[in-house]
């Protein structure tokens, strides 16, 4: 076993939490290192999650646009999916981003170690390398940023063909004629949207009463309406009881509100969430505590063992890349002795890139009421917005939840075209503790989709103009 010198700050994992933490530490003058067992940096988000999935969604949107081109007076004789070209496009984006991260690590003087990292002891990281003896890194601070893995269901085994995970779906080895998607969270509805655009017969199954169960209830209801209009079959309140391979496909035995339901398709995609990757990290002897599989941390992202931090999907906070990045910054600043700003998880935006898109930030109407707020709600449909008509996509609405006493905006919920871009204004508004009145006094350019935010804010005061 060899020693690879002393560092101030060593990160295990180079996903959007890990590499950002290392860069921030380097900016603060710490000697930083990153340990990564994959061939390239970027983690799940870059290689099998956010980035390739959104590339597939962009391809799906482009295909849908081609099919609708005649509405704009544009003639396109035919449009279809060229799977090899689609995968090449997706891979170019992934490789370009990975090389960009490599450049950023090098630019900031961060040492990269190839291999599997684990905590040997507080202040020591062991790196198991494929073509060299194990190495020990002496380090003042350790950051665990190992991410998550797809969650399986007991009795349903992935085979990569007829029963697949989101990792398999991203690879896009083939396009099934029919698919059942189990789970209507962000991953499930995104892939349901992709496969429907690519021509598959799609059935979406969810155990809970609505799609996107973590979002405001009105968003889930509107998305179900939009999906049904796209010929996506939706079964909520549905429990899958048995899955059998049947010839070249899959047969599913389920029940909806106690009534039997049988489903059959070429492929079953299981998208029921992700599990933290904490196995074989050496945590048992390091003074790091786990709860329900997640690493316990304080608001500075520090574990029970001083000098050991955890960020991203292995802590029990929203499993979002931008959350991991900000948690990495908090950990780096705390380790460097620079006063960090802890995350306010109530003000973290959530984006789902299906068609139509869904985005939110802040409290849902239900949660705001549960916390005791006297709630005012303003809602405004995109059907009354000129730019939405220009785009030929008038689905959805903007909903603003505010506190009646102080008029403070508590939450903004959007479903419709470009919702995932529009939510940035709402995030800034909540960060600045904006009131609904200040939001509608901010002049919104015409014609834009963003006018719906101003109108929804006005609607919360009973003053919407264009409806």
PDB file of C-alpha atoms in Angstrom, residues 43-50 53 146-153 158 165-168 170 185-188 191 270-277 292-294 312-321:
ATOM      1  CA  UNK A  43     -21.427  10.765 -11.930  1.00  0.00           C
ATOM      2  CA  UNK A  44     -24.895   9.380 -12.537  1.00  0.00           C
ATOM      3  CA  UNK A  45     -26.317  12.755 -13.549  1.00  0.00           C
ATOM      4  CA  UNK A  46     -23.989  13.095 -16.513  1.00  0.00           C
ATOM      5  CA  UNK A  47     -23.631   9.509 -17.646  1.00  0.00           C
ATOM      6  CA  UNK A  48     -26.977   7.830 -17.006  1.00  0.00           C
ATOM      7  CA  UNK A  49     -29.321  10.428 -15.528  1.00  0.00           C
ATOM      8  CA  UNK A  50     -30.060  14.113 -16.068  1.00  0.00           C
ATOM      9  CA  UNK A  53     -32.312  11.738 -20.409  1.00  0.00           C
ATOM     10  CA  UNK A 146     -20.977   8.594  -4.002  1.00  0.00           C
ATOM     11  CA  UNK A 147     -24.503   9.210  -5.285  1.00  0.00           C
ATOM     12  CA  UNK A 148     -27.251   6.657  -5.746  1.00  0.00           C
ATOM     13  CA  UNK A 149     -28.289   3.637  -7.748  1.00  0.00           C
ATOM     14  CA  UNK A 150     -31.595   2.514  -9.242  1.00  0.00           C
ATOM     15  CA  UNK A 151     -33.945   0.966  -6.729  1.00  0.00           C
ATOM     16  CA  UNK A 152     -35.336  -2.478  -7.556  1.00  0.00           C
ATOM     17  CA  UNK A 153     -38.551  -4.074  -6.330  1.00  0.00           C
ATOM     18  CA  UNK A 158     -33.925  -6.482 -14.203  1.00  0.00           C
ATOM     19  CA  UNK A 165     -34.259   0.185 -15.215  1.00  0.00           C
ATOM     20  CA  UNK A 166     -33.788   3.833 -16.095  1.00  0.00           C
ATOM     21  CA  UNK A 167     -30.106   3.045 -16.746  1.00  0.00           C
ATOM     22  CA  UNK A 168     -31.191   0.568 -19.422  1.00  0.00           C
ATOM     23  CA  UNK A 170     -31.089   5.728 -21.208  1.00  0.00           C
ATOM     24  CA  UNK A 185     -42.278  10.266 -10.275  1.00  0.00           C
ATOM     25  CA  UNK A 186     -40.008  12.478 -12.371  1.00  0.00           C
ATOM     26  CA  UNK A 187     -38.097   9.583 -13.963  1.00  0.00           C
ATOM     27  CA  UNK A 188     -41.227   7.607 -14.777  1.00  0.00           C
ATOM     28  CA  UNK A 191     -39.612   8.166 -19.918  1.00  0.00           C
ATOM     29  CA  UNK A 270     -39.324   0.005 -13.222  1.00  0.00           C
ATOM     30  CA  UNK A 271     -38.859   3.611 -12.092  1.00  0.00           C
ATOM     31  CA  UNK A 272     -39.641   3.540  -8.379  1.00  0.00           C
ATOM     32  CA  UNK A 273     -36.810   5.697  -7.102  1.00  0.00           C
ATOM     33  CA  UNK A 274     -33.150   5.476  -6.217  1.00  0.00           C
ATOM     34  CA  UNK A 275     -31.180   4.140  -3.253  1.00  0.00           C
ATOM     35  CA  UNK A 276     -28.114   5.789  -1.644  1.00  0.00           C
ATOM     36  CA  UNK A 277     -24.780   4.177  -2.529  1.00  0.00           C
ATOM     37  CA  UNK A 292     -32.663   4.381   6.740  1.00  0.00           C
ATOM     38  CA  UNK A 293     -29.613   3.918   4.555  1.00  0.00           C
ATOM     39  CA  UNK A 294     -28.785   7.642   4.348  1.00  0.00           C
ATOM     40  CA  UNK A 312     -25.966  14.610  -2.600  1.00  0.00           C
ATOM     41  CA  UNK A 313     -27.999  11.455  -2.954  1.00  0.00           C
ATOM     42  CA  UNK A 314     -26.462   9.693   0.051  1.00  0.00           C
ATOM     43  CA  UNK A 315     -28.037  12.208   2.449  1.00  0.00           C
ATOM     44  CA  UNK A 316     -31.776  12.431   3.024  1.00  0.00           C
ATOM     45  CA  UNK A 317     -32.362  15.612   1.033  1.00  0.00           C
ATOM     46  CA  UNK A 318     -33.939  16.000  -2.431  1.00  0.00           C
ATOM     47  CA  UNK A 319     -32.104  13.782  -4.947  1.00  0.00           C
ATOM     48  CA  UNK A 320     -31.376  16.620  -7.358  1.00  0.00           C
ATOM     49  CA  UNK A 321     -28.092  17.516  -9.037  1.00  0.00           C
TER      50      UNK A 321
END
